[in-house]
C-alpha positions in Angstrom: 0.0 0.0 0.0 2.8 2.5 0.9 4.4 1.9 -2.5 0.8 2.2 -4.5 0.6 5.7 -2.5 4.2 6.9 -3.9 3.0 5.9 -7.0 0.0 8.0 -7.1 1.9 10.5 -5.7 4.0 10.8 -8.4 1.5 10.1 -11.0 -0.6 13.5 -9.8 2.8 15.4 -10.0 3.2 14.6 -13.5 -0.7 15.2 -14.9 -1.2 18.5 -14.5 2.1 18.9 -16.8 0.6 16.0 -18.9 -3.2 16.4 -19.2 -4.0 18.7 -21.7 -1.3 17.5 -24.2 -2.4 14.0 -23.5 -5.9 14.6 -24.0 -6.1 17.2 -26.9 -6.0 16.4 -30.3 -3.6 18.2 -32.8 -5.7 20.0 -34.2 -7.7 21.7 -31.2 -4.2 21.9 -29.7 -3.2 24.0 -32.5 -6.1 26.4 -32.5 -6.3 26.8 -28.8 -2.9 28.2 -29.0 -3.5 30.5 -32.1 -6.8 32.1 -29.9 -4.0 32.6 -26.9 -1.7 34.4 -28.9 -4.0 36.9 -30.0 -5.6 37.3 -26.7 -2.9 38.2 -25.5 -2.1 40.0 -28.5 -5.0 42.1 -28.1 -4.3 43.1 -24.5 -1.1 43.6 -24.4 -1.2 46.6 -27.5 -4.6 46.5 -28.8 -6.2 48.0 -25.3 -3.7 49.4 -24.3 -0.9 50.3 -26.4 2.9 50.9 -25.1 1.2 51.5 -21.9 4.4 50.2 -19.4 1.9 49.0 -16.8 -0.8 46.9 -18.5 1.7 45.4 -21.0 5.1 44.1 -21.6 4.9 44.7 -25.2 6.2 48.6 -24.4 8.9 49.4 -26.9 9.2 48.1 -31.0 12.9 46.3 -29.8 10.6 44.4 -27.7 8.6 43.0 -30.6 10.3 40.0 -31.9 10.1 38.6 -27.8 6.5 37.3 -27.9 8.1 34.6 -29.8 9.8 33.3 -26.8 7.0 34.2 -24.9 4.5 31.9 -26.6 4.0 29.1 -23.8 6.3 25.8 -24.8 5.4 23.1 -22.0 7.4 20.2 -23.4 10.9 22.2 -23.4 12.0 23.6 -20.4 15.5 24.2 -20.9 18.0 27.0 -20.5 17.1 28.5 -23.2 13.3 28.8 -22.2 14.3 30.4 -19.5 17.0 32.6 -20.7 14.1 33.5 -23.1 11.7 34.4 -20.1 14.8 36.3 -18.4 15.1 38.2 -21.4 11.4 39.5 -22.0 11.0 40.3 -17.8 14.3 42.6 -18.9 12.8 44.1 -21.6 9.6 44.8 -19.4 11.7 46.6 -16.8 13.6 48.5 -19.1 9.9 49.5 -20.6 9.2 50.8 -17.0 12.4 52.9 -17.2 11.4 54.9 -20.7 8.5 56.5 -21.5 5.5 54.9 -23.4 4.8 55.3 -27.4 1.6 57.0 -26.5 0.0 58.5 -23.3 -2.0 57.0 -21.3 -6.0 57.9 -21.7 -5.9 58.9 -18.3 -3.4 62.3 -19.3 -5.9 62.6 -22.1 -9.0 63.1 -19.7 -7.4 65.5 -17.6 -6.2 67.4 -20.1 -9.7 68.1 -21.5 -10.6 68.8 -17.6 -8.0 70.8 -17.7 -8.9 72.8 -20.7 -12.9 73.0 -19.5 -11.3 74.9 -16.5 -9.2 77.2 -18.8 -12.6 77.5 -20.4 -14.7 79.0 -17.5 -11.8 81.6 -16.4 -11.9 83.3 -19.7 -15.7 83.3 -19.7 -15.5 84.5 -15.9 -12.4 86.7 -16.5 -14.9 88.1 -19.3 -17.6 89.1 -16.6 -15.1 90.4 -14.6 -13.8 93.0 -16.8 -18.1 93.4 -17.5 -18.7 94.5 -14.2 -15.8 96.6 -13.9 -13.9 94.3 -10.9 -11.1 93.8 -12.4 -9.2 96.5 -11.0 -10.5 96.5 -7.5 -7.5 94.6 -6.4 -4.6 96.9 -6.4 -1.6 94.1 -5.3 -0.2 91.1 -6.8 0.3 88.7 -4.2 1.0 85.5 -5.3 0.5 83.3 -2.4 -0.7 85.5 0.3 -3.2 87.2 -1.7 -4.7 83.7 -2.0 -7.4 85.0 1.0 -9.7 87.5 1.0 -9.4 90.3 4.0 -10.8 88.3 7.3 -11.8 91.1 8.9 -12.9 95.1 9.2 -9.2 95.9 9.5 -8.4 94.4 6.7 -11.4 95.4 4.5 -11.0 99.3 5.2 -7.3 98.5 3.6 -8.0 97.1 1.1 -10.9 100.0 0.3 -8.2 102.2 1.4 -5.9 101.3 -2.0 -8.7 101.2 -4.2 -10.1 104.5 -3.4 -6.3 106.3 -4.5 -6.5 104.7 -7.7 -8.0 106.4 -10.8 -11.1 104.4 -11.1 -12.2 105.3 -7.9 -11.7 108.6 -8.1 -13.1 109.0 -11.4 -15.7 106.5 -12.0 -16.9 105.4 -8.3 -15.8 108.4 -5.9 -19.2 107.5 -3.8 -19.1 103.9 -3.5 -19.4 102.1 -0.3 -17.5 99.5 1.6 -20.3 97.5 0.8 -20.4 97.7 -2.9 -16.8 97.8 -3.1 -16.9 94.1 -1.4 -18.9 92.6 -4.4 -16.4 93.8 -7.2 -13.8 92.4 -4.8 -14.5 89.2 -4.8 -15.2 88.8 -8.6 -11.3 90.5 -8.9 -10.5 87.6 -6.3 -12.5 84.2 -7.3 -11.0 85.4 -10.9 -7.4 85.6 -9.3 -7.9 82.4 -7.2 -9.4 80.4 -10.0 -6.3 81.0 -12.2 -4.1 79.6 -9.3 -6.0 76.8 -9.1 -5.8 76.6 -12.9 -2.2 76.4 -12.4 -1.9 74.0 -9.5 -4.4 71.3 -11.0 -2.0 71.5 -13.9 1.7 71.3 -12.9 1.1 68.7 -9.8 -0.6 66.3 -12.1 1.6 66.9 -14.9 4.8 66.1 -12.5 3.3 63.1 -11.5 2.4 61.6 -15.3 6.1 62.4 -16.1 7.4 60.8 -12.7 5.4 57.2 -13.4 5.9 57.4 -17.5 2.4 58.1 -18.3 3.0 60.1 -21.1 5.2 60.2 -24.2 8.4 61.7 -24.4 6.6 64.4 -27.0 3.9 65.0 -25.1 6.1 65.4 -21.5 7.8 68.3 -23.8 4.5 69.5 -24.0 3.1 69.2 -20.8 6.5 71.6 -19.8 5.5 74.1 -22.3 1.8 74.0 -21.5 3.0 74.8 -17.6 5.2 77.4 -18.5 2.8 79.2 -20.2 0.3 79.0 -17.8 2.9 80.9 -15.3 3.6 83.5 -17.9 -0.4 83.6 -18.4 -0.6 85.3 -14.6 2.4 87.6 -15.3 0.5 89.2 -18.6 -2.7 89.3 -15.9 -1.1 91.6 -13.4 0.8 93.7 -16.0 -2.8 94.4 -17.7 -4.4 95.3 -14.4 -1.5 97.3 -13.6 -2.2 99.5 -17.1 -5.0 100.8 -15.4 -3.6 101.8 -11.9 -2.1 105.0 -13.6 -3.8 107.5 -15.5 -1.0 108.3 -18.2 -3.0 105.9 -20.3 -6.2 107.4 -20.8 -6.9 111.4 -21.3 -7.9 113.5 -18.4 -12.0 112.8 -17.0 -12.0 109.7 -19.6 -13.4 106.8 -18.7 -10.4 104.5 -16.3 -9.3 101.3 -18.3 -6.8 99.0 -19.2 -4.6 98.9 -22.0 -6.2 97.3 -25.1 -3.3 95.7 -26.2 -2.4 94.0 -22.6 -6.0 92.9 -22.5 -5.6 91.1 -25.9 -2.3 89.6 -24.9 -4.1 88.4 -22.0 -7.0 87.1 -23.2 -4.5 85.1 -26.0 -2.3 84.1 -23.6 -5.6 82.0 -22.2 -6.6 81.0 -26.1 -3.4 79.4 -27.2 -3.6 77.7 -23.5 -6.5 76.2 -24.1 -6.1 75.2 -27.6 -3.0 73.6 -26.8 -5.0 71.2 -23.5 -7.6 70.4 -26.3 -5.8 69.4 -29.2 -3.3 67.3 -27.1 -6.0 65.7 -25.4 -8.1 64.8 -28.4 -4.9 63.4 -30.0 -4.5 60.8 -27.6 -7.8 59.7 -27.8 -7.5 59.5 -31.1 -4.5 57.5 -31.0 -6.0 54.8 -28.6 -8.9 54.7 -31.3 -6.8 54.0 -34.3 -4.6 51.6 -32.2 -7.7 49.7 -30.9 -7.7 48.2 -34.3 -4.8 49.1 -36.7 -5.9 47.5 -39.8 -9.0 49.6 -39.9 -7.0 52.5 -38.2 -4.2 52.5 -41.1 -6.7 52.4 -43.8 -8.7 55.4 -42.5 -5.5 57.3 -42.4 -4.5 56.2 -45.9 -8.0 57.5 -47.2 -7.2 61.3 -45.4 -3.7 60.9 -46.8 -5.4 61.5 -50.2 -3.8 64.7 -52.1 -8.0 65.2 -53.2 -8.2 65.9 -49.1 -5.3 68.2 -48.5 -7.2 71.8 -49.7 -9.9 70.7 -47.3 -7.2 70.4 -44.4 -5.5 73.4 -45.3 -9.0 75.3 -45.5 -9.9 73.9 -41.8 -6.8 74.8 -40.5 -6.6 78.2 -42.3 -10.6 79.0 -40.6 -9.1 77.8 -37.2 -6.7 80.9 -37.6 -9.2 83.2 -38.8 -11.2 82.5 -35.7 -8.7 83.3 -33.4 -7.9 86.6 -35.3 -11.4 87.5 -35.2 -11.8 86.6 -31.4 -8.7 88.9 -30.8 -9.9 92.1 -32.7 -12.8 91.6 -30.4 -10.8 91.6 -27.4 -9.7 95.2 -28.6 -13.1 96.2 -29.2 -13.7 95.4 -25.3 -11.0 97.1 -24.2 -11.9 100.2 -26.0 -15.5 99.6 -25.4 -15.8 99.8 -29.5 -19.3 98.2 -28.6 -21.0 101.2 -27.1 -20.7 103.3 -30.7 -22.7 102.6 -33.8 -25.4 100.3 -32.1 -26.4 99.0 -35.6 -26.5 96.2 -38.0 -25.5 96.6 -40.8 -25.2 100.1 -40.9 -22.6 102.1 -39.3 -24.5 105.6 -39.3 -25.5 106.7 -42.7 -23.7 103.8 -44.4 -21.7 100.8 -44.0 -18.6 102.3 -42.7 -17.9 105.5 -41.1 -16.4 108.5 -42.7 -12.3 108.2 -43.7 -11.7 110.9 -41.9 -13.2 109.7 -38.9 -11.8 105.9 -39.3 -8.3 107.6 -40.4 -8.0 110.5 -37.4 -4.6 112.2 -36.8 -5.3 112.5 -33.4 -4.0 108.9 -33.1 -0.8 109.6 -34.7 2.3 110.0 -32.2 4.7 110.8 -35.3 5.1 114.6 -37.3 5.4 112.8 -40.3 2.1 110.9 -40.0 3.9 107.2 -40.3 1.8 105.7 -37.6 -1.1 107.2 -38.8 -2.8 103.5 -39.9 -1.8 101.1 -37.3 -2.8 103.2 -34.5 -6.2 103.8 -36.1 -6.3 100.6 -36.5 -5.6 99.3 -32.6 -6.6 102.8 -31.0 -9.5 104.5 -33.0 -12.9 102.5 -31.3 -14.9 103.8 -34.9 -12.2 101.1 -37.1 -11.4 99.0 -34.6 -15.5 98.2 -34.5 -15.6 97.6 -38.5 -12.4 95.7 -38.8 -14.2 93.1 -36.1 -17.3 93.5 -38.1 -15.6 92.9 -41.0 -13.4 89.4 -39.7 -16.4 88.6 -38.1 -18.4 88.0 -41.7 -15.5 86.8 -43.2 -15.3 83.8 -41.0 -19.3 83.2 -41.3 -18.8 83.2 -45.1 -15.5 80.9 -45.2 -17.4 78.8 -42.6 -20.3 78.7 -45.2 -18.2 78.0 -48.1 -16.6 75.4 -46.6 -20.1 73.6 -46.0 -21.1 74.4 -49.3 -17.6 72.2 -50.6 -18.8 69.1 -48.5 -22.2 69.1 -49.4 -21.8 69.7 -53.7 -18.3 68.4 -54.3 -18.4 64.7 -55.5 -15.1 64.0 -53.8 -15.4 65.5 -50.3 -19.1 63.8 -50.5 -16.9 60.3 -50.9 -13.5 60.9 -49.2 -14.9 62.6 -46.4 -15.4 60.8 -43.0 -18.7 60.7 -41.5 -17.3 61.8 -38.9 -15.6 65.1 -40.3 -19.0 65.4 -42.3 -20.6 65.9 -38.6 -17.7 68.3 -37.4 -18.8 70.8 -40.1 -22.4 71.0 -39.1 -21.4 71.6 -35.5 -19.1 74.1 -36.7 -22.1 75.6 -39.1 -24.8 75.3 -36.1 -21.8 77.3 -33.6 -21.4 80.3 -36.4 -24.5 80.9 -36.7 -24.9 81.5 -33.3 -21.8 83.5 -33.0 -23.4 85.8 -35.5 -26.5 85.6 -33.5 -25.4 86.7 -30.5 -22.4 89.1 -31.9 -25.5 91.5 -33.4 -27.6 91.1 -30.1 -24.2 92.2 -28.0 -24.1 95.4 -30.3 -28.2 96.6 -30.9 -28.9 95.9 -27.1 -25.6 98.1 -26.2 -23.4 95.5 -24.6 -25.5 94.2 -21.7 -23.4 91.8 -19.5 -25.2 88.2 -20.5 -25.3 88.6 -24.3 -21.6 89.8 -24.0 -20.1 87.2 -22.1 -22.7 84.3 -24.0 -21.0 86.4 -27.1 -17.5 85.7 -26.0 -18.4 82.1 -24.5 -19.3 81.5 -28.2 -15.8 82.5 -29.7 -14.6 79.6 -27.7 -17.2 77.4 -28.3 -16.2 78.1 -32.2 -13.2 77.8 -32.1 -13.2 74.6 -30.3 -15.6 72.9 -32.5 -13.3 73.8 -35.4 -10.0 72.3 -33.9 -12.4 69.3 -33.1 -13.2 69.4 -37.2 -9.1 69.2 -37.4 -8.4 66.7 -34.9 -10.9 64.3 -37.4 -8.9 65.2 -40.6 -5.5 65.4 -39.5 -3.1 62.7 -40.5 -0.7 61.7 -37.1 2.2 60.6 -39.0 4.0 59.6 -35.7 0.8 57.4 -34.5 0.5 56.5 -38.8 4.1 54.8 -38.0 2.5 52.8 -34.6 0.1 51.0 -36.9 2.5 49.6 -38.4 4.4 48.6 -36.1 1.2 46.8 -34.2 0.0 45.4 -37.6 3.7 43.9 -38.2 4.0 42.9 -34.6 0.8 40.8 -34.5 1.5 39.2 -38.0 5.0 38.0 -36.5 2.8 37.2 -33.7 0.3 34.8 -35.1 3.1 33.4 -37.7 5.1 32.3 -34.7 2.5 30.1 -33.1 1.1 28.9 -35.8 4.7 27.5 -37.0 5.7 27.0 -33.3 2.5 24.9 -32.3 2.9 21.4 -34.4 6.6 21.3 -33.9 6.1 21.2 -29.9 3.8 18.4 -30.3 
């Protein structure tokens, strides 16, 4: 009995190494291993691709591994494991680089990220609406993070305001009361953009530090943070325009210099453009990836030269946008609006008078050379009909651009569906911009339709990058596909030569 026990001993030491061999035919042997190897396959770069902690697939050098990774149970020699040694090396190596493409997670906060960016430019907007912006008088960093915490404080704080020129001209009876509720719209403004900041670089550190992100994209995330900094440097140096009066002529109305308030408000723009258009690129590479047969041939169809005027034209509206969204940053600061409440006319005509759209008094120079520009950026009569005029300019490229998808043969079959759908969105978002940019101006500029108006430049302009991001051709993600595609051919090749011969 004793040595009928040692032998089943040993027998059940040996079957589970021996069953399924035993017991399988070739052929279902054969298949079973085929399905593995794209399963695996399939999660290790398919889901999620050169992701370091879901898969050890991370870098292309690690490729031509998976075929000593493809499970042999009958040889288990030196070199199997030598083989194993050397793909658990080439995994940890992959945890010591950065990944091909960023992880979906960086992708999702970046369009947080960007939303936020988003509602301090529409809140900045109602701040300079209701006239708070200059009610704080200091740049304090970190201690002007709070608000005064008591009387003390609040009679200081009044104190500074009431020496500086818009108290004195504009609000020489307002109370401590009143001068409390422009305050803290000067001071959620201020505390929102340090929040903007810190949401950003802490999380941004911490992608970098566990290789979430591309090496591109960390460059990126750098640039992104530095300009964020720089964004609340060009916010104090416009609010400090407007603590002097060597700006503005004697009894005028107190304000900020134009140009700083268009620096400022572009600063936030190319912000947010850049969060948005990184963020929808990595989405888009983890849809093209998800399947890159089916990813490469929808790139290879946008690769057509037939497509190339269409991306050019979408790109070329994107800037047009933004130049129209910054002329009307200078018709705010020279509250342009509040002249010429009319559409189409401007007075008796469509324009103004020369004379009055080309005034000397705006020249510096004897010789008259500035005569132009500074009519241009300084006179509120043109600055008003060069916004006017961008503003229809976009609406009709915007509407010739619809026109081309809808009657050209080619862009009706070259055309995603998807890119088809951008350019109703960005139609439907124009003529709402147009909507709400001639309410604005006939109802004289009253706080909701402005800030809906200047909401809606954003809301453009993002709805036009989105058009992009579905036309664009990533050549650096067009080179991942193939890599995957040649990857999983070696992949399937492998077993299905490796499977017979370990029988």
């Amino acid at each position: 009995m004793a040595s009928l026990g040692s032998s089943v001993s040993l027998m059940r030491s040996f079957t589970p190494r021996l069953s399924k061999e035993f017991f399988t035919c070739r052929q279902c042997l054969g298949r079973s291993q085929n399905y593995a190897t794209k399963s695996t396959f399939r999660k290790n770069f398919a889901v999620s691709p050169f992701t370091q902690n879901t898969s050890k697939l991370n870098t292309p050098a690690s490729f031509p591994k998976t075929k000593s990774a493809i499970p042999n149970i009958f040889r288990r020699s030196a070199s199997g494991s030598a083989a194993a040694n050397a793909v658990e090396e080439g995994a940890s190596n992959a945890k010591s680089s950065f990944p091909k493409v960023s992880d979906k997670t960086v992708a999702y906060w970046l369009l947080g990220s960007a939303a936020s960016v988003f509602g301090i430019v529409v809140f900045g907007g109602l701040t300079r609406l209701t006239e708070s912006g200059l009610s704080i008088t200091e740049w304090r960093p970190v201690t002007g993070s709070l608000p005064p915490m008591n009387a003390e404080d609040w009679e200081s704080e009044f104190a500074k305001y009431r020496a500086s020129p818009e108290f004195q001209l504009l609000n020489p009876h307002m109370t401590l009361s009143e001068f409390k509720s422009i305050y803290y719209m000067e001071w959620i403004h201020r505390l929102w953009g340090r929040f903007v900041g810190l949401s950003f670089v802490l999380p941004a550190l911490y992608f970098v530090a566990r290789k979430k992100v591309s090496k591109p994209m960390a460059l990126r995330l750098g640039g992104i943070a530095g300009l964020i900094g720089f964004q609340g440097f060009i916010g104090w140096w416009m609010v400090k325009s407007g603590l002097k009066d060597d700006l503005f002529a004697p009894g005028s109305h107190p304000r900020v210099s134009q140009y700083r308030l268009t620096a400022h408000l572009g600063a936030a723009f190319v912000c947010y453009v850049a969060m948005l258009w990184n963020g929808l690129a990595i989405l888009r590479s983890h849809r093209l990836l998800a399947d890159p047969e089916a990813g490469i041939k929808l790139l290879d169809s946008l690769r057509d030269p037939k497509l190339k005027i269409f991306r050019r034209s979408v790109a070329g509206l994107a800037a047009l946008v933004f130049v129209t969204a910054m002329s009307g940053a200078l018709v705010a600061g020279l509250d342009a609006g509040l002249i010429y409440n009319e559409f189409p006319f401007m007075g008796t005509g469509l324009a103004p008078p020369k004379s009055e759209l080309f005034d000397e008094r705006y020249s510096r120079h004897e010789d008259r050379s500035d005569l132009w520009w500074r009519n241009m950026l300084e006179n509120p009569s043109l600055v008003q009909l060069d916004h006017r005029i961008l503003a229809m300019t976009t609406f009709t490229t915007i509407m010739a651009l619809w026109a081309y998808t809808r009657r050209s043969p080619t862009m009706k079959r070259l055309l995603p569906p998807a890119a088809k759908k951008g350019v109703h969105g960005v139609v439907a978002f124009a003529f709402c911009q147009v909507g709400l940019g001639i309410s604005t101006l006939l109802y004289l500029v009253p706080t909701p339709l402005a800030s809906a108006h200047q909401a809606g430049s954003l809301f453009l302009l993002t709805w036009v990058l989105v058009l992009g991001s579905r036309v664009w051709h990533p050549s650096r993600t067009a080179k991942l596909l193939q890599m995957a595609v040649k990857a999983r051919g070696q992949a399937i090749s492998s077993a299905t030569a490796h499977g017979p011969r370990n029988l």
